[in-house]
Coordinates of C-alpha atoms and ligand atoms in Angstrom, one line a residue:
M1 CA -7.7 -49.7 167.1
V2 CA -9.5 -51.5 169.9
K3 CA -6.9 -50.2 172.3
K4 CA -7.3 -46.6 171.1
I5 CA -11.1 -46.6 171.3
F6 CA -10.9 -48.3 174.7
N7 CA -8.4 -45.7 176.0
S8 CA -10.4 -42.8 174.7
A9 CA -13.6 -44.2 176.2
V10 CA -12.0 -44.8 179.6
M11 CA -10.5 -41.4 179.6
V12 CA -13.8 -39.7 178.7
A13 CA -15.6 -41.8 181.3
S14 CA -13.0 -40.8 183.9
I15 CA -13.2 -37.1 183.2
V16 CA -17.0 -37.2 183.1
L17 CA -17.0 -39.1 186.4
A18 CA -14.5 -36.8 188.1
V19 CA -16.4 -33.6 186.9
G20 CA -19.7 -35.2 187.9
L21 CA -18.5 -36.2 191.4
A22 CA -17.1 -32.6 191.9
A23 CA -20.4 -31.1 190.8
V24 CA -22.4 -33.5 193.1
F25 CA -20.1 -32.5 196.0
G26 CA -20.7 -28.8 195.3
I27 CA -24.4 -29.2 195.1
L28 CA -24.6 -31.4 198.2
Y29 CA -22.4 -28.9 200.1
N30 CA -24.7 -26.0 199.2
Y31 CA -27.8 -28.0 199.9
F32 CA -26.6 -29.0 203.4
G33 CA -25.6 -25.4 204.1
N34 CA -29.1 -24.2 203.1
Q35 CA -30.6 -26.9 205.2
I36 CA -28.7 -25.8 208.3
T37 CA -29.7 -22.2 207.7
T38 CA -33.3 -23.1 207.4
E39 CA -33.2 -25.2 210.5
I40 CA -31.5 -22.5 212.7
K41 CA -33.9 -19.9 211.3
K42 CA -36.8 -22.0 212.5
E43 CA -35.2 -22.7 215.8
A44 CA -34.4 -19.0 216.3
V45 CA -38.0 -17.9 215.6
Y46 CA -39.3 -20.5 218.0
L47 CA -36.8 -19.7 220.7
K48 CA -37.4 -15.9 220.3
Q49 CA -41.1 -16.4 221.2
A50 CA -40.2 -18.7 224.1
V51 CA -37.6 -16.3 225.5
E52 CA -40.0 -13.3 225.1
M53 CA -42.6 -15.2 227.1
H54 CA -40.5 -17.0 229.7
G55 CA -37.2 -15.1 229.8
V56 CA -33.7 -16.4 229.9
E57 CA -34.7 -19.3 232.2
Y58 CA -36.3 -21.0 229.3
L59 CA -33.0 -21.2 227.6
E60 CA -31.3 -22.4 230.8
N61 CA -33.7 -25.3 231.0
L62 CA -33.5 -26.2 227.4
D63 CA -31.6 -29.3 226.5
E64 CA -30.1 -28.4 223.1
E65 CA -26.9 -29.9 221.9
D66 CA -27.0 -29.7 218.1
S67 CA -26.9 -25.9 217.7
R68 CA -25.3 -23.2 219.8
I69 CA -27.6 -20.7 221.4
T70 CA -26.3 -17.4 222.6
Y71 CA -28.3 -14.8 224.3
I72 CA -26.8 -11.3 224.0
A73 CA -27.7 -8.0 225.6
G74 CA -28.3 -4.9 223.6
D75 CA -24.8 -3.7 224.5
G76 CA -23.2 -6.8 223.3
T77 CA -22.8 -8.5 226.8
V78 CA -23.4 -12.3 226.5
L79 CA -26.2 -13.2 228.9
Y80 CA -26.3 -16.9 228.1
D81 CA -24.6 -19.4 226.0
N82 CA -25.5 -23.1 226.0
Q83 CA -21.9 -24.2 225.2
A84 CA -19.8 -21.8 227.2
E85 CA -19.8 -19.7 230.4
A86 CA -21.5 -16.4 229.5
E87 CA -19.3 -14.4 231.9
S88 CA -16.1 -15.7 230.2
M89 CA -17.3 -14.7 226.8
G90 CA -16.2 -11.3 225.4
N91 CA -18.5 -8.5 224.3
H92 CA -20.3 -9.6 221.0
A93 CA -21.4 -6.1 219.9
D94 CA -18.8 -6.2 217.2
R95 CA -20.2 -9.4 215.6
E96 CA -21.6 -8.8 212.2
E97 CA -24.8 -10.8 212.7
V98 CA -25.4 -9.1 216.1
Q99 CA -24.9 -5.6 214.7
E100 CA -27.2 -6.5 211.8
A101 CA -29.9 -7.9 214.1
L102 CA -29.7 -4.8 216.4
S103 CA -30.1 -2.5 213.5
R104 CA -32.5 -4.5 211.1
G105 CA -34.0 -7.1 213.4
I106 CA -32.4 -10.1 211.6
G107 CA -28.7 -10.7 211.2
K108 CA -26.9 -13.4 209.2
A109 CA -23.2 -14.4 209.0
E110 CA -20.9 -17.2 208.1
R111 CA -17.4 -17.6 209.4
M112 CA -14.7 -20.1 208.7
S113 CA -12.8 -21.7 211.6
D114 CA -9.1 -21.0 212.0
T115 CA -8.2 -24.4 210.4
L116 CA -10.7 -23.8 207.6
A117 CA -12.0 -27.2 208.5
K118 CA -15.4 -25.9 209.6
K119 CA -17.8 -23.2 208.7
T120 CA -20.1 -21.7 211.3
I121 CA -23.5 -20.3 210.2
Y122 CA -25.0 -17.6 212.5
Y123 CA -28.6 -16.4 212.6
A124 CA -29.5 -13.6 215.0
L125 CA -32.9 -12.1 215.9
R126 CA -33.6 -9.0 217.9
L127 CA -36.1 -9.5 220.6
E128 CA -38.7 -6.9 221.7
D129 CA -36.7 -5.9 224.6
G130 CA -33.7 -5.0 222.4
T131 CA -31.7 -8.2 223.3
V132 CA -30.4 -10.5 220.6
L133 CA -30.9 -14.3 220.3
R134 CA -28.3 -15.9 218.2
I135 CA -28.4 -19.5 216.9
S136 CA -25.4 -20.9 215.2
S137 CA -24.5 -24.3 213.7
T138 CA -21.3 -25.6 212.2
Q139 CA -20.9 -27.3 208.9
D140 CA -17.8 -29.2 207.7
S141 CA -15.9 -27.2 204.9
V142 CA -15.7 -28.6 201.3
L143 CA -12.2 -29.8 202.0
A144 CA -13.3 -31.6 205.2
L145 CA -16.2 -33.0 203.4
L146 CA -13.9 -34.2 200.6
A147 CA -11.6 -35.7 203.1
Q148 CA -14.4 -37.6 204.6
L149 CA -15.9 -38.8 201.3
L150 CA -12.5 -39.4 199.6
L151 CA -12.4 -43.2 200.3
P152 CA -15.9 -44.0 199.3
A153 CA -15.6 -41.6 196.3
F154 CA -12.4 -43.4 195.3
W155 CA -14.1 -46.7 195.4
V156 CA -17.0 -45.4 193.4
L157 CA -14.5 -44.0 190.9
V158 CA -12.7 -47.3 190.7
L159 CA -15.9 -49.1 190.2
M160 CA -17.2 -46.7 187.7
V161 CA -14.0 -46.6 185.7
G162 CA -13.8 -50.4 185.8
L163 CA -17.4 -50.6 184.6
A164 CA -16.7 -48.0 181.9
G165 CA -13.6 -49.9 180.9
A166 CA -15.5 -53.2 180.5
I167 CA -18.2 -51.5 178.6
S168 CA -15.7 -49.6 176.5
L169 CA -13.8 -52.8 175.7
R170 CA -16.9 -54.5 174.6
M171 CA -18.1 -51.6 172.6
S172 CA -14.8 -51.0 170.9
K173 CA -14.6 -54.6 169.9
K174 CA -18.0 -54.4 168.5
V175 CA -17.1 -51.3 166.6
V176 CA -13.9 -52.8 165.2
E177 CA -15.4 -56.3 164.5
P178 CA -17.0 -55.4 161.1
L179 CA -13.7 -53.7 160.1
N180 CA -11.7 -56.8 161.0
N181 CA -14.1 -59.0 159.1
L182 CA -13.9 -56.8 155.9
D183 CA -13.4 -58.9 152.8
L184 CA -10.8 -56.8 151.0
E185 CA -10.7 -59.2 148.1
H186 CA -14.3 -58.2 147.3
P187 CA -14.7 -54.8 148.9
E188 CA -17.9 -54.1 147.0
D189 CA -19.7 -56.9 148.9
N190 CA -19.1 -55.5 152.4
I191 CA -21.9 -53.7 154.2
V192 CA -20.3 -51.6 157.0
Y193 CA -20.2 -48.1 158.3
E194 CA -20.9 -45.5 155.6
E195 CA -17.7 -43.6 156.7
V196 CA -15.7 -46.6 155.5
E197 CA -17.4 -46.8 152.1
P198 CA -15.1 -44.3 150.3
L199 CA -12.2 -46.3 151.5
L200 CA -13.8 -49.5 150.3
S201 CA -14.5 -48.1 146.9
K202 CA -10.9 -46.9 146.6
I203 CA -9.7 -50.3 147.5
Y204 CA -12.1 -51.8 144.9
K205 CA -10.7 -49.5 142.3
Q206 CA -7.1 -50.3 143.3
N207 CA -7.8 -54.0 143.4
K208 CA -9.2 -53.8 139.9
Q209 CA -6.2 -51.8 138.7
I210 CA -3.7 -54.3 140.3
R211 CA -5.6 -57.2 138.8
L212 CA -5.4 -55.7 135.3
Q213 CA -1.7 -54.9 135.8
L214 CA -1.0 -58.4 137.1
E215 CA -2.8 -59.9 134.1
D216 CA -0.8 -57.6 131.8
A217 CA 2.4 -58.7 133.5
K218 CA 1.4 -62.3 133.3
Q219 CA 0.7 -62.1 129.7
Q220 CA 3.9 -60.3 129.0
Q221 CA 5.8 -63.0 130.9
Q222 CA 4.0 -65.7 129.0
E223 CA 4.9 -64.1 125.7
F224 CA 8.5 -63.7 126.8
Q225 CA 8.6 -67.3 127.9
I226 CA 7.1 -68.5 124.6
I227 CA 9.6 -66.5 122.6
T228 CA 12.6 -67.6 124.7
E229 CA 11.6 -71.2 125.0
N230 CA 11.2 -71.5 121.2
M231 CA 14.5 -69.9 120.5
Q232 CA 17.3 -72.0 119.1
E233 CA 19.7 -69.7 120.8
G234 CA 20.5 -70.1 124.4
L235 CA 19.6 -67.1 126.5
L236 CA 21.1 -66.4 129.9
V237 CA 20.5 -63.5 132.3
I238 CA 23.0 -63.0 135.1
D239 CA 23.4 -60.4 137.9
K240 CA 26.6 -58.5 138.5
Y241 CA 27.9 -61.4 140.8
T242 CA 27.5 -63.8 137.8
K243 CA 24.5 -65.5 139.6
I244 CA 22.1 -66.9 137.0
L245 CA 18.8 -65.1 137.2
S246 CA 17.1 -66.9 134.3
G247 CA 17.8 -68.9 131.2
N248 CA 15.8 -70.7 128.5
G249 CA 15.7 -74.4 127.7
S250 CA 18.2 -74.0 124.9
V251 CA 20.9 -72.6 127.1
W252 CA 20.7 -75.7 129.5
K253 CA 20.8 -78.0 126.5
I254 CA 23.9 -76.2 125.0
F255 CA 25.8 -76.5 128.2
G256 CA 24.6 -80.1 128.7
Q257 CA 22.6 -79.4 131.9
E258 CA 19.7 -81.6 132.7
S259 CA 17.9 -79.1 134.8
E260 CA 17.7 -75.4 135.2
Q261 CA 20.6 -73.8 137.0
C262 CA 19.0 -70.6 138.2
G263 CA 20.6 -69.3 141.4
E264 CA 23.9 -71.0 140.6
S265 CA 27.0 -69.1 139.4
A266 CA 27.3 -68.9 135.6
Y267 CA 30.8 -70.4 136.0
S268 CA 29.2 -73.7 136.8
L269 CA 28.1 -73.9 133.2
N270 CA 31.6 -73.6 131.7
R271 CA 34.9 -73.2 133.4
S272 CA 37.0 -72.3 130.3
E273 CA 39.2 -69.2 130.2
E274 CA 37.3 -67.7 127.2
F275 CA 33.9 -68.0 129.0
R276 CA 35.3 -66.3 132.1
R277 CA 36.7 -63.5 130.0
L278 CA 33.4 -63.1 128.2
L279 CA 31.6 -62.7 131.5
E280 CA 34.2 -60.4 132.9
E281 CA 34.1 -58.1 129.9
G282 CA 30.3 -58.0 129.9
L283 CA 30.2 -57.2 133.6
S284 CA 32.7 -54.5 133.1
G285 CA 30.3 -52.8 130.7
K286 CA 31.5 -53.9 127.3
N287 CA 29.7 -55.8 124.6
S288 CA 31.8 -58.8 123.7
H289 CA 31.7 -62.1 121.9
I290 CA 33.7 -65.3 121.9
L291 CA 33.7 -68.7 120.2
L292 CA 33.6 -71.7 122.6
T293 CA 33.9 -75.4 121.9
I294 CA 31.3 -77.3 124.0
N295 CA 30.7 -81.0 123.4
E296 CA 32.5 -80.8 120.0
K297 CA 30.1 -78.0 119.0
R298 CA 31.2 -74.5 118.1
I299 CA 29.2 -72.1 120.2
Q300 CA 29.3 -68.3 119.8
G301 CA 28.6 -66.4 123.0
I302 CA 27.6 -62.7 122.8
I303 CA 27.3 -60.7 126.0
N304 CA 25.5 -57.4 126.5
P305 CA 25.8 -55.6 129.8
V306 CA 22.6 -54.3 131.6
F307 CA 22.9 -50.8 133.0
R308 CA 20.8 -49.2 135.7
E309 CA 21.7 -45.5 136.5
E310 CA 24.9 -45.9 134.6
T311 CA 26.2 -48.8 136.7
V312 CA 26.3 -52.4 135.4
V313 CA 23.7 -54.5 137.3
G314 CA 24.0 -57.7 135.2
A315 CA 24.2 -59.0 131.7
V316 CA 22.3 -60.8 129.0
V317 CA 24.2 -63.5 127.2
L318 CA 23.2 -65.2 124.0
F319 CA 24.7 -68.5 122.9
M320 CA 24.4 -69.7 119.3
N321 CA 25.4 -73.0 117.8
V322 CA 27.6 -71.9 114.8
T323 CA 29.2 -75.3 114.2
E324 CA 27.7 -75.5 110.7
Q325 CA 28.8 -72.0 109.7
V326 CA 32.3 -72.6 111.1
E327 CA 32.5 -75.9 109.3
R328 CA 31.2 -74.3 106.1
E329 CA 33.7 -71.5 106.5
K330 CA 36.5 -74.0 106.9
L331 CA 35.3 -76.0 103.9
R332 CA 35.1 -72.8 101.8
R333 CA 38.7 -71.9 102.8
E334 CA 39.9 -75.5 102.0
F335 CA 37.9 -75.4 98.8
S336 CA 39.5 -72.2 97.6
A337 CA 42.9 -73.7 98.3
N338 CA 42.0 -77.0 96.6
V339 CA 40.5 -75.2 93.5
S340 CA 43.7 -73.2 93.1
H341 CA 45.8 -76.2 93.4
E342 CA 43.7 -78.3 91.1
L343 CA 43.6 -75.5 88.5
K344 CA 47.3 -75.1 88.6
T345 CA 48.2 -78.7 87.6
P346 CA 46.5 -78.7 84.1
L347 CA 47.5 -75.1 83.5
T348 CA 51.1 -75.9 84.3
S349 CA 50.9 -78.8 81.8
I350 CA 49.3 -76.7 79.1
S351 CA 51.9 -73.9 79.7
G352 CA 54.7 -76.5 79.6
Y353 CA 53.5 -78.2 76.3
A354 CA 52.9 -74.8 74.7
E355 CA 56.4 -73.6 75.7
I356 CA 58.1 -76.7 74.3
I357 CA 56.2 -76.2 70.9
Q358 CA 57.0 -72.5 70.9
K359 CA 60.7 -73.1 71.4
G360 CA 60.6 -75.5 68.5
Y361 CA 61.8 -78.5 70.5
V362 CA 59.0 -80.7 69.1
K363 CA 59.2 -82.4 65.8
N364 CA 56.5 -81.6 63.3
E365 CA 55.1 -85.2 63.4
D366 CA 54.8 -85.0 67.3
I367 CA 53.0 -81.6 67.3
Q368 CA 49.6 -83.4 66.9
E369 CA 50.2 -85.5 70.0
F370 CA 51.2 -82.4 72.0
V371 CA 48.2 -80.4 70.8
S372 CA 45.9 -83.3 71.8
K373 CA 47.6 -83.3 75.3
I374 CA 47.0 -79.5 75.6
Y375 CA 43.4 -80.1 74.5
K376 CA 42.9 -82.9 77.1
E377 CA 44.3 -80.7 79.9
A378 CA 42.1 -77.8 78.7
Q379 CA 39.1 -80.1 78.8
R380 CA 40.0 -81.1 82.3
L381 CA 40.3 -77.4 83.2
I382 CA 36.8 -76.7 81.7
C383 CA 35.4 -79.7 83.7
L384 CA 37.0 -78.4 86.8
V385 CA 35.7 -74.9 86.4
E386 CA 32.2 -76.2 85.6
D387 CA 32.1 -78.5 88.6
T388 CA 33.5 -75.7 90.8
I389 CA 30.9 -73.3 89.6
R390 CA 28.2 -75.9 90.2
I391 CA 29.4 -76.6 93.7
S392 CA 29.5 -72.9 94.5
Q393 CA 26.0 -72.5 93.2
L394 CA 24.8 -75.4 95.3
D395 CA 26.6 -74.0 98.3
E396 CA 24.9 -70.6 97.9
D397 CA 21.5 -72.1 97.0
E398 CA 21.6 -69.9 94.0
V399 CA 19.9 -72.2 91.4
P400 CA 16.2 -71.6 91.2
Y401 CA 14.7 -75.0 91.4
T402 CA 11.2 -76.1 90.3
W403 CA 9.6 -79.1 91.8
E404 CA 7.7 -81.2 89.2
Y405 CA 6.6 -84.7 88.4
V406 CA 9.3 -86.5 86.5
D407 CA 9.3 -89.9 84.9
L408 CA 12.5 -91.5 86.3
Q409 CA 12.5 -94.3 83.7
V410 CA 12.7 -91.8 80.9
M411 CA 15.4 -89.8 82.7
A412 CA 17.6 -92.9 83.3
R413 CA 17.2 -93.9 79.6
N414 CA 18.2 -90.4 78.4
I415 CA 21.3 -90.4 80.7
A416 CA 22.3 -93.9 79.5
A417 CA 22.0 -92.7 75.9
S418 CA 24.1 -89.6 76.5
L419 CA 26.8 -91.8 78.0
K420 CA 26.6 -94.3 75.2
E421 CA 29.8 -93.1 73.6
K422 CA 31.8 -93.2 76.8
A423 CA 30.5 -96.7 77.5
A424 CA 31.4 -97.8 74.1
Q425 CA 35.0 -96.8 74.5
K426 CA 35.3 -99.5 77.2
N427 CA 32.7 -101.8 75.8
V428 CA 30.6 -101.3 78.9
R429 CA 26.9 -102.2 78.6
V430 CA 24.4 -100.1 80.4
F431 CA 21.0 -101.5 81.4
V432 CA 18.0 -99.6 82.8
D433 CA 15.7 -101.8 84.8
S434 CA 12.6 -99.8 85.7
D435 CA 8.9 -99.6 85.4
R436 CA 7.4 -96.3 84.5
T437 CA 8.0 -94.5 87.8
I438 CA 6.8 -91.0 88.4
C439 CA 8.5 -89.0 91.1
Y440 CA 7.9 -85.5 92.4
T441 CA 11.3 -83.9 92.3
V442 CA 13.7 -81.3 90.9
R443 CA 14.6 -82.5 87.4
Q444 CA 17.8 -80.6 87.1
V445 CA 19.2 -81.8 90.4
L446 CA 18.2 -85.5 90.1
E447 CA 19.6 -85.5 86.5
E448 CA 22.9 -84.3 87.8
V449 CA 23.0 -86.9 90.5
L450 CA 22.1 -89.8 88.2
F451 CA 24.5 -88.6 85.5
N452 CA 27.4 -88.4 87.9
L453 CA 26.7 -91.8 89.3
C454 CA 26.4 -93.4 85.9
E455 CA 29.4 -91.6 84.5
N456 CA 31.5 -92.9 87.5
A457 CA 30.1 -96.4 87.0
I458 CA 31.4 -96.3 83.4
K459 CA 34.6 -94.5 84.2
Y460 CA 35.7 -96.8 86.9
N461 CA 34.5 -99.9 85.2
K462 CA 36.6 -102.7 83.6
E463 CA 36.6 -103.5 79.9
D464 CA 33.4 -105.3 78.9
G465 CA 31.9 -104.4 82.2
V466 CA 28.2 -103.9 83.0
V467 CA 26.3 -100.9 84.6
S468 CA 22.8 -101.5 85.7
I469 CA 20.4 -98.7 86.7
K470 CA 17.5 -99.9 88.7
I471 CA 14.6 -97.7 89.8
E472 CA 11.9 -99.1 92.2
E473 CA 9.3 -97.7 94.5
R474 CA 9.4 -99.2 98.0
D475 CA 7.7 -98.0 101.2
K476 CA 6.7 -94.7 99.7
Q477 CA 10.3 -94.1 98.7
M478 CA 12.1 -94.1 95.4
K479 CA 15.2 -96.3 95.3
I480 CA 17.6 -95.6 92.5
T481 CA 20.5 -98.1 92.4
V482 CA 23.5 -97.7 90.1
Q483 CA 25.5 -100.9 90.1
D484 CA 28.8 -101.5 88.2
T485 CA 31.2 -104.3 87.8
G486 CA 34.2 -102.0 88.1
I487 CA 37.3 -101.6 90.1
G488 CA 35.5 -100.9 93.3
I489 CA 36.5 -98.5 96.1
P490 CA 38.8 -99.6 98.9
K491 CA 37.2 -99.8 102.3
A492 CA 39.4 -97.1 103.7
D493 CA 38.3 -94.6 101.0
Q494 CA 34.6 -95.3 101.0
E495 CA 33.8 -92.7 103.6
R496 CA 35.9 -90.0 102.0
V497 CA 34.9 -90.3 98.3
F498 CA 32.1 -87.8 99.0
E499 CA 34.5 -85.1 100.1
R500 CA 35.4 -82.4 97.7
F501 CA 38.4 -83.1 95.5
Y502 CA 38.9 -86.5 97.0
R503 CA 40.0 -89.1 94.5
V504 CA 41.0 -92.7 95.4
D505 CA 44.7 -93.3 94.8
K506 CA 45.7 -90.4 92.6
S507 CA 48.1 -92.4 90.6
H508 CA 45.5 -95.0 89.6
C509 CA 43.0 -92.2 89.0
S510 CA 45.3 -90.2 86.9
E511 CA 44.5 -92.7 84.1
V512 CA 40.8 -91.7 84.4
S513 CA 40.0 -88.0 84.1
G514 CA 38.0 -86.5 86.9
T515 CA 37.9 -83.6 89.3
G516 CA 37.0 -85.3 92.5
L517 CA 33.9 -83.1 92.8
G518 CA 31.3 -85.4 91.2
L519 CA 30.3 -87.3 94.3
S520 CA 30.2 -84.2 96.5
I521 CA 27.8 -82.7 93.9
V522 CA 25.8 -86.0 94.2
K523 CA 25.7 -85.9 98.0
H524 CA 24.7 -82.2 97.9
G525 CA 21.9 -82.9 95.4
V526 CA 20.5 -85.9 97.2
S527 CA 20.4 -84.1 100.5
Y528 CA 18.7 -81.2 98.8
L529 CA 16.0 -83.6 97.5
G530 CA 15.5 -84.8 101.1
G531 CA 17.1 -88.2 100.4
E532 CA 20.1 -90.3 101.3
I533 CA 22.9 -92.1 99.5
Q534 CA 24.5 -95.4 100.4
L535 CA 27.6 -96.9 99.1
A536 CA 28.5 -100.5 98.9
S537 CA 31.7 -101.5 97.2
E538 CA 34.2 -104.3 97.0
E539 CA 37.6 -103.8 95.5
G540 CA 37.9 -105.6 92.1
K541 CA 34.3 -106.6 92.0
G542 CA 32.3 -103.4 91.7
T543 CA 30.3 -100.6 93.4
T544 CA 26.7 -100.1 94.2
M545 CA 25.3 -96.6 94.9
T546 CA 21.8 -96.5 96.3
V547 CA 19.9 -93.2 96.4
S548 CA 16.6 -93.2 98.5
L549 CA 14.3 -90.3 97.8
P550 CA 10.9 -89.5 99.4
Q551 CA 8.1 -90.0 97.0
K552 CA 6.9 -86.5 97.5
Ligands
ADP601 P1 36.0 -87.9 90.0 O1 35.8 -86.7 89.2 O2 37.3 -88.2 90.3 O3 35.2 -89.1 89.4 P2 34.1 -88.2 92.1 O4 33.8 -87.3 93.2 O5 33.0 -88.5 91.2 O6 35.3 -87.6 91.4 O7 34.6 -89.5 92.7 C1 35.6 -89.5 93.7 C2 36.4 -90.8 93.6 O8 35.7 -91.9 94.0 C3 36.9 -91.1 92.3 O9 38.1 -90.4 92.0 C4 37.0 -92.6 92.3 O10 38.3 -92.9 92.8 C5 36.0 -93.0 93.3 N1 34.9 -93.6 92.6 C6 33.7 -92.9 92.4 N2 32.8 -93.7 91.8 C7 33.4 -94.9 91.7 C8 32.9 -96.2 91.1 N3 31.7 -96.4 90.6 N4 33.8 -97.2 91.2 C9 35.0 -97.0 91.7 N5 35.5 -95.9 92.2 C10 34.7 -94.8 92.2

């Protein structure tokens, strides 16, 4: 801008100067021409009088060098000339000024020299005797004048232009300075030229709009960040070259990365064939999903391509930890297979016994024994079906539970009483050691847990054995211990007894009826109540099951 203003100012100054100089030249030239005319007029008047009085001798004695004096007879013959021999000069009757003087008394003319370098001004007066006195003087032409004044004029011009340039530079800087110092962050605070004010107010409005839009965008980004950072699922955004554009905390955790991997290739997260296929399918424009195994976890990856103007520019990938679902699915499949298997055994027995009776292979006195075997197997079937239903209900969270205050001492005594008969068959004594202990729990679930533990403690006890149920409150926790003096559980089986359908040493267990589901129902129930179960057992000596429950 400074340059532009400077150039314009210098150009204007140069043009004005050039035109000004030309005008001055013209005026001066005219002025000098007039000056010469006036002077030769005066001289002519004065010489006319002198010649009329003293004749031509006056002229001959006159010492005049500046102007040319020519004395001409009425017929045009030159009688005297102060700068040339009169005889050598031709007749002047045809000269414009001479003719004019002869006819009107005064004659004037101007003639340019052959080279146009000079101009001669003539002034002629008719004397009383009819002769003509002509005075002439020469003046340099405009061009000649120009040629003479060119160098000084050039220097004047240079000086002037230089001066104009310096002033213009200073002025343009001064004009631009307030513009350079504009505070565009706060346009409303600037006090500058009023011509700039509409621009400033526009900037102010735009600034305001930009600020609002920025705030909006920031808020949206924050919201997005809050959502993605609180997501359990891993979120990954990649471009079409698989470069990671962004990801949330969960995705780095899932892939075991300690820091963000933005800018890296997505393949640096996982190099498996399935992962590569997932990305390839996504970036080819297909929605796809796979199941990966990462650090022993089952991770489901779902990819969605991102389109812009119908071309894939990247993809959004979601990773979910589905280990639990996969495990549950596996368990369910195993469970169904186990249930079918477990149901088949008693059914085959029932069907076998019934067939033998039907075909009349059994003696009348043995029928009673066969029927009781069928009854026993049928009972086992019922137990199995009940336990299976119970487990399915627990799996599906179907049972509507109510939390309430329960007196555990009363509950334990009731259970002991209900198992009295079973205990009596083995002569097992059951003791309940507890103060009145109130616990906030789900009665139905805890009853089931305690019943199963006590039943096992009796079932797997020895003749004349002892079962003691102890309930105590310790460190804001309820501890329920069911201890027996039974056969115990071998070390190798202790971890597995909580699995569904797991029974220690089937041959040994076949003496004791059971489904292998009791302890898995117990474990399920305890974890539902927010507690834990611990097992301590020694083969041949007995087993202790300890359930810890939070007080509330
Ligand atoms: P079951 O219906 O066979 O009793 P459970 O799930 O209740 O099924 O128990 C699984 C297995 O754990 C039992 O078959 C048994 O071998 C063993 N077991 C459970 N409780 C005891 C105990 N108190 N003493 C010895 N063994 C036990």
